[in-house]
Amino acid sequence: MIALHQSYKRLSELIGVEAMLKIYNEYRGTQFQYPMRLYDREEVSKLVRKEYDGTNLKELSQKYGYSQRWMKAQLNKLNRDKKE
């Protein structure tokens, strides 16, 4: 597909021509701005509370792309909520 616009050409290289055409047909003309974070803050907060085992904060931080400091704050918030 030589005549593709540069944006669509790159997209087709990343995901394939068929998937690119589906995206084009569904969203053509729409401008997208994607957040820097892949995962939703509220959902990550819930997951960290479930997955934290007392030793794996660094791994969870790397997995979800949020700082250990933020994750500690979420865990502390959970502990405060339990006390009330």
N, CA, C and O atoms as a Tinker XYZ file with bonds, in Angstrom:
   336  protein
     1  N      0.841000   -1.176000    0.000000    73     2
     2  CA     0.000000    0.000000    0.000000    64     1     3
     3  C      0.892000    1.246000    0.000000    63     2     4     5
     4  O      1.085000    1.902000    1.023000    81     3
     5  N      1.406000    1.532000   -1.145000    73     3     6
     6  CA     2.387000    2.591000   -1.321000    64     5     7
     7  C      1.807000    3.982000   -1.073000    63     6     8     9
     8  O      2.505000    4.850000   -0.546000    81     7
     9  N      0.553000    4.210000   -1.439000    73     7    10
    10  CA    -0.019000    5.558000   -1.405000    64     9    11
    11  C     -0.590000    5.941000   -0.038000    63    10    12    13
    12  O     -1.211000    6.998000    0.079000    81    11
    13  N     -0.405000    5.131000    0.984000    73    11    14
    14  CA    -0.959000    5.439000    2.314000    64    13    15
    15  C     -0.360000    6.727000    2.871000    63    14    16    17
    16  O      0.818000    7.023000    2.674000    81    15
    17  N     -1.205000    7.485000    3.572000    73    15    18
    18  CA    -0.721000    8.634000    4.343000    64    17    19
    19  C      0.281000    8.095000    5.360000    63    18    20    21
    20  O      0.149000    6.963000    5.826000    81    19
    21  N      1.267000    8.894000    5.700000    73    19    22
    22  CA     2.349000    8.437000    6.582000    64    21    23
    23  C      1.819000    7.876000    7.906000    63    22    24    25
    24  O      2.328000    6.867000    8.394000    81    23
    25  N      0.812000    8.515000    8.484000    73    23    26
    26  CA     0.244000    8.029000    9.756000    64    25    27
    27  C     -0.343000    6.635000    9.601000    63    26    28    29
    28  O     -0.114000    5.759000   10.435000    81    27
    29  N     -1.103000    6.437000    8.529000    73    27    30
    30  CA    -1.717000    5.130000    8.305000    64    29    31
    31  C     -0.681000    4.089000    7.899000    63    30    32    33
    32  O     -0.815000    2.909000    8.225000    81    31
    33  N      0.330000    4.521000    7.201000    73    31    34
    34  CA     1.395000    3.606000    6.813000    64    33    35
    35  C      2.078000    3.049000    8.062000    63    34    36    37
    36  O      2.295000    1.843000    8.182000    81    35
    37  N      2.413000    3.951000    8.992000    73    35    38
    38  CA     3.074000    3.511000   10.229000    64    37    39
    39  C      2.161000    2.607000   11.044000    63    38    40    41
    40  O      2.608000    1.604000   11.601000    81    39
    41  N      0.878000    2.961000   11.114000    73    39    42
    42  CA    -0.079000    2.142000   11.848000    64    41    43
    43  C     -0.186000    0.747000   11.220000    63    42    44    45
    44  O     -0.244000   -0.255000   11.933000    81    43
    45  N     -0.210000    0.688000    9.904000    73    43    46
    46  CA    -0.291000   -0.619000    9.238000    64    45    47
    47  C      0.966000   -1.450000    9.500000    63    46    48    49
    48  O      0.892000   -2.675000    9.590000    81    47
    49  N      2.117000   -0.789000    9.624000    73    47    50
    50  CA     3.355000   -1.500000    9.953000    64    49    51
    51  C      3.300000   -2.070000   11.364000    63    50    52    53
    52  O      3.841000   -3.144000   11.629000    81    51
    53  N      2.645000   -1.347000   12.269000    73    51    54
    54  CA     2.564000   -1.789000   13.666000    64    53    55
    55  C      1.557000   -2.915000   13.878000    63    54    56    57
    56  O      1.833000   -3.875000   14.598000    81    55
    57  N      0.383000   -2.793000   13.247000    73    55    58
    58  CA    -0.691000   -3.737000   13.569000    64    57    59
    59  C     -1.199000   -4.531000   12.375000    63    58    60    61
    60  O     -2.041000   -5.415000   12.533000    81    59
    61  N     -0.707000   -4.232000   11.204000    73    59    62
    62  CA    -1.150000   -4.935000   10.006000    64    61    63
    63  C     -2.189000   -4.128000    9.236000    63    62    64    65
    64  O     -2.893000   -3.289000    9.796000    81    63
    65  N     -2.262000   -4.402000    7.953000    73    63    66
    66  CA    -3.129000   -3.636000    7.064000    64    65    67
    67  C     -4.600000   -3.842000    7.416000    63    66    68    69
    68  O     -5.361000   -2.875000    7.461000    81    67
    69  N     -5.009000   -5.072000    7.665000    73    67    70
    70  CA    -6.422000   -5.350000    7.957000    64    69    71
    71  C     -6.898000   -4.605000    9.207000    63    70    72    73
    72  O     -7.963000   -3.988000    9.192000    81    71
    73  N     -6.123000   -4.659000   10.275000    73    71    74
    74  CA    -6.493000   -3.954000   11.505000    64    73    75
    75  C     -6.474000   -2.447000   11.288000    63    74    76    77
    76  O     -7.335000   -1.737000   11.809000    81    75
    77  N     -5.511000   -1.955000   10.531000    73    75    78
    78  CA    -5.437000   -0.524000   10.236000    64    77    79
    79  C     -6.678000   -0.065000    9.486000    63    78    80    81
    80  O     -7.218000    1.002000    9.776000    81    79
    81  N     -7.135000   -0.862000    8.526000    73    79    82
    82  CA    -8.335000   -0.507000    7.771000    64    81    83
    83  C     -9.577000   -0.490000    8.661000    63    82    84    85
    84  O    -10.457000    0.349000    8.470000    81    83
    85  N     -9.660000   -1.394000    9.617000    73    83    86
    86  CA   -10.779000   -1.391000   10.575000    64    85    87
    87  C    -10.771000   -0.100000   11.384000    63    86    88    89
    88  O    -11.812000    0.528000   11.574000    81    87
    89  N     -9.601000    0.289000   11.856000    73    87    90
    90  CA    -9.481000    1.527000   12.625000    64    89    91
    91  C     -9.832000    2.720000   11.748000    63    90    92    93
    92  O    -10.545000    3.623000   12.184000    81    91
    93  N     -9.345000    2.728000   10.539000    73    91    94
    94  CA    -9.638000    3.819000    9.609000    64    93    95
    95  C    -11.144000    3.947000    9.378000    63    94    96    97
    96  O    -11.699000    5.042000    9.467000    81    95
    97  N    -11.794000    2.838000    9.083000    73    95    98
    98  CA   -13.230000    2.869000    8.798000    64    97    99
    99  C    -14.057000    3.284000   10.015000    63    98   100   101
   100  O    -15.102000    3.917000    9.869000    81    99
   101  N    -13.601000    2.936000   11.186000    73    99   102
   102  CA   -14.341000    3.273000   12.406000    64   101   103
   103  C    -14.084000    4.706000   12.864000    63   102   104   105
   104  O    -15.004000    5.377000   13.333000    81   103
   105  N    -12.853000    5.182000   12.736000    73   103   106
   106  CA   -12.461000    6.447000   13.377000    64   105   107
   107  C    -11.936000    7.521000   12.431000    63   106   108   109
   108  O    -11.460000    8.552000   12.907000    81   107
   109  N    -11.997000    7.333000   11.135000    73   107   110
   110  CA   -11.388000    8.306000   10.214000    64   109   111
   111  C    -11.899000    9.716000   10.508000    63   110   112   113
   112  O    -13.090000    9.938000   10.727000    81   111
   113  N    -10.973000   10.639000   10.505000    73   111   114
   114  CA   -11.285000   12.034000   10.791000    64   113   115
   115  C    -11.263000   12.389000   12.265000    63   114   116   117
   116  O    -11.291000   13.569000   12.614000    81   115
   117  N    -11.214000   11.399000   13.132000    73   115   118
   118  CA   -11.200000   11.632000   14.575000    64   117   119
   119  C     -9.765000   11.849000   15.041000    63   118   120   121
   120  O     -8.855000   11.129000   14.630000    81   119
   121  N     -9.570000   12.836000   15.893000    73   119   122
   122  CA    -8.240000   13.060000   16.462000    64   121   123
   123  C     -8.172000   12.366000   17.813000    63   122   124   125
   124  O     -9.107000   12.422000   18.612000    81   123
   125  N     -7.052000   11.718000   18.044000    73   123   126
   126  CA    -6.851000   10.997000   19.297000    64   125   127
   127  C     -5.730000   11.627000   20.093000    63   126   128   129
   128  O     -4.735000   12.104000   19.547000    81   127
   129  N     -5.921000   11.614000   21.397000    73   127   130
   130  CA    -4.848000   11.970000   22.315000    64   129   131
   131  C     -4.869000   10.900000   23.401000    63   130   132   133
   132  O     -5.845000   10.766000   24.138000    81   131
   133  N     -3.804000   10.159000   23.486000    73   131   134
   134  CA    -3.746000    9.059000   24.444000    64   133   135
   135  C     -3.050000    9.501000   25.721000    63   134   136   137
   136  O     -2.050000   10.218000   25.672000    81   135
   137  N     -3.581000    9.071000   26.877000    73   135   138
   138  CA    -2.936000    9.396000   28.151000    64   137   139
   139  C     -1.547000    8.763000   28.243000    63   138   140   141
   140  O     -1.274000    7.752000   27.595000    81   139
   141  N     -0.692000    9.351000   29.035000    73   139   142
   142  CA     0.649000    8.801000   29.241000    64   141   143
   143  C      0.589000    7.450000   29.944000    63   142   144   145
   144  O      1.440000    6.587000   29.724000    81   143
   145  N     -0.399000    7.277000   30.770000    73   143   146
   146  CA    -0.520000    6.019000   31.517000    64   145   147
   147  C     -1.461000    5.073000   30.781000    63   146   148   149
   148  O     -2.519000    5.477000   30.297000    81   147
   149  N     -1.063000    3.825000   30.707000    73   147   150
   150  CA    -1.862000    2.814000   30.039000    64   149   151
   151  C     -3.050000    2.396000   30.902000    63   150   152   153
   152  O     -4.138000    2.133000   30.390000    81   151
   153  N     -2.832000    2.336000   32.208000    73   151   154
   154  CA    -3.846000    1.807000   33.118000    64   153   155
   155  C     -4.549000    2.915000   33.889000    63   154   156   157
   156  O     -3.939000    3.923000   34.246000    81   155
   157  N     -5.846000    2.715000   34.141000    73   155   158
   158  CA    -6.681000    3.652000   34.885000    64   157   159
   159  C     -6.275000    3.693000   36.360000    63   158   160   161
   160  O     -6.066000    2.656000   36.988000    81   159
   161  N     -6.170000    4.884000   36.887000    73   159   162
   162  CA    -5.721000    5.109000   38.261000    64   161   163
   163  C     -6.588000    4.381000   39.289000    63   162   164   165
   164  O     -6.062000    3.719000   40.184000    81   163
   165  N     -7.901000    4.497000   39.168000    73   163   166
   166  CA    -8.802000    3.870000   40.143000    64   165   167
   167  C     -8.711000    2.340000   40.083000    63   166   168   169
   168  O     -8.721000    1.667000   41.113000    81   167
   169  N     -8.625000    1.818000   38.886000    73   167   170
   170  CA    -8.530000    0.363000   38.727000    64   169   171
   171  C     -7.193000   -0.162000   39.245000    63   170   172   173
   172  O     -7.139000   -1.225000   39.863000    81   171
   173  N     -6.122000    0.577000   38.995000    73   171   174
   174  CA    -4.808000    0.168000   39.506000    64   173   175
   175  C     -4.808000    0.192000   41.026000    63   174   176   177
   176  O     -4.234000   -0.691000   41.663000    81   175
   177  N     -5.441000    1.187000   41.602000    73   175   178
   178  CA    -5.527000    1.271000   43.059000    64   177   179
   179  C     -6.172000   -0.001000   43.624000    63   178   180   181
   180  O     -5.692000   -0.553000   44.614000    81   179
   181  N     -7.246000   -0.458000   43.001000    73   179   182
   182  CA    -7.913000   -1.691000   43.440000    64   181   183
   183  C     -7.003000   -2.904000   43.258000    63   182   184   185
   184  O     -6.928000   -3.767000   44.133000    81   183
   185  N     -6.315000   -2.965000   42.123000    73   183   186
   186  CA    -5.440000   -4.104000   41.848000    64   185   187
   187  C     -4.270000   -4.165000   42.820000    63   186   188   189
   188  O     -3.896000   -5.241000   43.287000    81   187
   189  N     -3.698000   -3.009000   43.121000    73   187   190
   190  CA    -2.569000   -2.977000   44.051000    64   189   191
   191  C     -3.018000   -3.478000   45.415000    63   190   192   193
   192  O     -2.294000   -4.223000   46.076000    81   191
   193  N     -4.189000   -3.078000   45.831000    73   191   194
   194  CA    -4.714000   -3.530000   47.129000    64   193   195
   195  C     -4.902000   -5.042000   47.161000    63   194   196   197
   196  O     -4.721000   -5.670000   48.204000    81   195
   197  N     -5.263000   -5.626000   46.030000    73   195   198
   198  CA    -5.467000   -7.075000   45.948000    64   197   199
   199  C     -4.145000   -7.826000   45.808000    63   198   200   201
   200  O     -3.967000   -8.891000   46.399000    81   199
   201  N     -3.218000   -7.269000   45.024000    73   199   202
   202  CA    -2.010000   -8.003000   44.657000    64   201   203
   203  C     -0.824000   -7.771000   45.589000    63   202   204   205
   204  O      0.144000   -8.530000   45.552000    81   203
   205  N     -0.884000   -6.748000   46.410000    73   203   206
   206  CA     0.250000   -6.439000   47.279000    64   205   207
   207  C      0.387000   -7.515000   48.350000    63   206   208   209
   208  O     -0.579000   -7.829000   49.046000    81   207
   209  N      1.584000   -8.079000   48.483000    73   207   210
   210  CA     1.820000   -9.141000   49.465000    64   209   211
   211  C      2.786000   -8.730000   50.572000    63   210   212   213
   212  O      3.228000   -9.558000   51.368000    81   211
   213  N      3.105000   -7.437000   50.607000    73   211   214
   214  CA     4.021000   -6.947000   51.630000    64   213   215
   215  C      5.461000   -6.840000   51.150000    63   214   216   217
   216  O      6.292000   -6.217000   51.809000    81   215
   217  N      5.760000   -7.447000   50.002000    73   215   218
   218  CA     7.137000   -7.430000   49.498000    64   217   219
   219  C      7.253000   -7.051000   48.021000    63   218   220   221
   220  O      8.366000   -6.888000   47.520000    81   219
   221  N      6.151000   -6.911000   47.325000    73   219   222
   222  CA     6.214000   -6.785000   45.862000    64   221   223
   223  C      5.838000   -5.398000   45.333000    63   222   224   225
   224  O      5.356000   -5.282000   44.207000    81   223
   225  N      6.047000   -4.367000   46.116000    73   223   226
   226  CA     5.668000   -3.023000   45.701000    64   225   227
   227  C      6.445000   -2.576000   44.460000    63   226   228   229
   228  O      5.867000   -1.967000   43.559000    81   227
   229  N      7.732000   -2.869000   44.403000    73   227   230
   230  CA     8.544000   -2.485000   43.246000    64   229   231
   231  C      8.032000   -3.161000   41.976000    63   230   232   233
   232  O      7.925000   -2.523000   40.929000    81   231
   233  N      7.720000   -4.436000   42.070000    73   231   234
   234  CA     7.230000   -5.181000   40.910000    64   233   235
   235  C      5.881000   -4.631000   40.437000    63   234   236   237
   236  O      5.652000   -4.489000   39.236000    81   235
   237  N      4.994000   -4.323000   41.382000    73   235   238
   238  CA     3.697000   -3.759000   41.007000    64   237   239
   239  C      3.862000   -2.386000   40.370000    63   238   240   241
   240  O      3.148000   -2.035000   39.431000    81   239
   241  N      4.805000   -1.620000   40.889000    73   239   242
   242  CA     5.086000   -0.299000   40.334000    64   241   243
   243  C      5.535000   -0.409000   38.879000    63   242   244   245
   244  O      5.081000    0.349000   38.021000    81   243
   245  N      6.403000   -1.330000   38.619000    73   243   246
   246  CA     6.886000   -1.541000   37.244000    64   245   247
   247  C      5.784000   -2.107000   36.354000    63   246   248   249
   248  O      5.678000   -1.731000   35.186000    81   247
   249  N      4.983000   -2.983000   36.881000    73   247   250
   250  CA     3.919000   -3.623000   36.115000    64   249   251
   251  C      2.871000   -2.618000   35.643000    63   250   252   253
   252  O      2.437000   -2.662000   34.491000    81   251
   253  N      2.465000   -1.710000   36.533000    73   251   254
   254  CA     1.365000   -0.799000   36.226000    64   253   255
   255  C      1.804000    0.621000   35.865000    63   254   256   257
   256  O      0.978000    1.428000   35.436000    81   255
   257  N      3.080000    0.935000   36.032000    73   255   258
   258  CA     3.577000    2.241000   35.616000    64   257   259
   259  C      3.254000    3.385000   36.562000    63   258   260   261
   260  O      3.210000    4.541000   36.142000    81   259
   261  N      3.031000    3.083000   37.811000    73   259   262
   262  CA     2.809000    4.102000   38.830000    64   261   263
   263  C      3.934000    4.019000   39.852000    63   262   264   265
   264  O      4.534000    2.960000   40.039000    81   263
   265  N      4.216000    5.130000   40.507000    73   263   266
   266  CA     5.336000    5.158000   41.438000    64   265   267
   267  C      5.029000    4.345000   42.697000    63   266   268   269
   268  O      3.872000    4.148000   43.069000    81   267
   269  N      6.094000    3.886000   43.333000    73   267   270
   270  CA     5.945000    3.177000   44.598000    64   269   271
   271  C      5.340000    4.101000   45.650000    63   270   272   273
   272  O      4.565000    3.661000   46.499000    81   271
   273  N      5.689000    5.353000   45.592000    73   271   274
   274  CA     5.144000    6.334000   46.536000    64   273   275
   275  C      3.626000    6.434000   46.399000    63   274   276   277
   276  O      2.909000    6.436000   47.399000    81   275
   277  N      3.137000    6.515000   45.159000    73   275   278
   278  CA     1.702000    6.587000   44.934000    64   277   279
   279  C      1.015000    5.310000   45.427000    63   278   280   281
   280  O     -0.054000    5.362000   46.035000    81   279
   281  N      1.639000    4.174000   45.158000    73   279   282
   282  CA     1.058000    2.900000   45.574000    64   281   283
   283  C      1.010000    2.788000   47.092000    63   282   284   285
   284  O      0.031000    2.289000   47.647000    81   283
   285  N      2.058000    3.246000   47.765000    73   283   286
   286  CA     2.050000    3.246000   49.233000    64   285   287
   287  C      0.914000    4.107000   49.758000    63   286   288   289
   288  O      0.254000    3.743000   50.731000    81   287
   289  N      0.686000    5.240000   49.124000    73   287   290
   290  CA    -0.407000    6.125000   49.537000    64   289   291
   291  C     -1.755000    5.419000   49.386000    63   290   292   293
   292  O     -2.640000    5.585000   50.226000    81   291
   293  N     -1.912000    4.645000   48.336000    73   291   294
   294  CA    -3.164000    3.906000   48.133000    64   293   295
   295  C     -3.348000    2.848000   49.212000    63   294   296   297
   296  O     -4.453000    2.650000   49.718000    81   295
   297  N     -2.265000    2.172000   49.558000    73   295   298
   298  CA    -2.333000    1.164000   50.610000    64   297   299
   299  C     -2.607000    1.807000   51.962000    63   298   300   301
   300  O     -3.377000    1.267000   52.756000    81   299
   301  N     -1.988000    2.957000   52.236000    73   299   302
   302  CA    -2.249000    3.677000   53.486000    64   301   303
   303  C     -3.694000    4.144000   53.550000    63   302   304   305
   304  O     -4.324000    4.091000   54.607000    81   303
   305  N     -4.212000    4.596000   52.433000    73   303   306
   306  CA    -5.610000    5.019000   52.369000    64   305   307
   307  C     -6.546000    3.853000   52.726000    63   306   308   309
   308  O     -7.522000    4.023000   53.457000    81   307
   309  N     -6.231000    2.695000   52.205000    73   307   310
   310  CA    -7.020000    1.506000   52.509000    64   309   311
   311  C     -6.984000    1.199000   54.008000    63   310   312   313
   312  O     -8.006000    0.867000   54.607000    81   311
   313  N     -5.799000    1.314000   54.604000    73   311   314
   314  CA    -5.663000    1.047000   56.040000    64   313   315
   315  C     -6.452000    2.068000   56.874000    63   314   316   317
   316  O     -7.072000    1.714000   57.877000    81   315
   317  N     -6.421000    3.348000   56.444000    73   315   318
   318  CA    -7.193000    4.377000   57.164000    64   317   319
   319  C     -8.684000    4.106000   57.044000    63   318   320   321
   320  O     -9.427000    4.259000   58.013000    81   319
   321  N     -9.120000    3.707000   55.863000    73   319   322
   322  CA   -10.544000    3.421000   55.645000    64   321   323
   323  C    -11.010000    2.255000   56.490000    63   322   324   325
   324  O    -12.145000    2.259000   56.967000    81   323
   325  N    -10.152000    1.243000   56.690000    73   323   326
   326  CA   -10.504000    0.081000   57.504000    64   325   327
   327  C    -10.664000    0.462000   58.976000    63   326   328   329
   328  O    -11.495000   -0.105000   59.686000    81   327
   329  N     -9.864000    1.426000   59.424000    73   327   330
   330  CA    -9.905000    1.842000   60.827000    64   329   331
   331  C    -11.158000    2.637000   61.156000    63   330   332   333
   332  O    -11.598000    2.656000   62.306000    81   331
   333  N    -11.729000    3.286000   60.170000    73   331   334
   334  CA   -12.910000    4.145000   60.419000    64   333   335
   335  C    -14.177000    3.360000   60.493000    63   334   336
   336  O    -15.248000    3.933000   60.695000    81   335
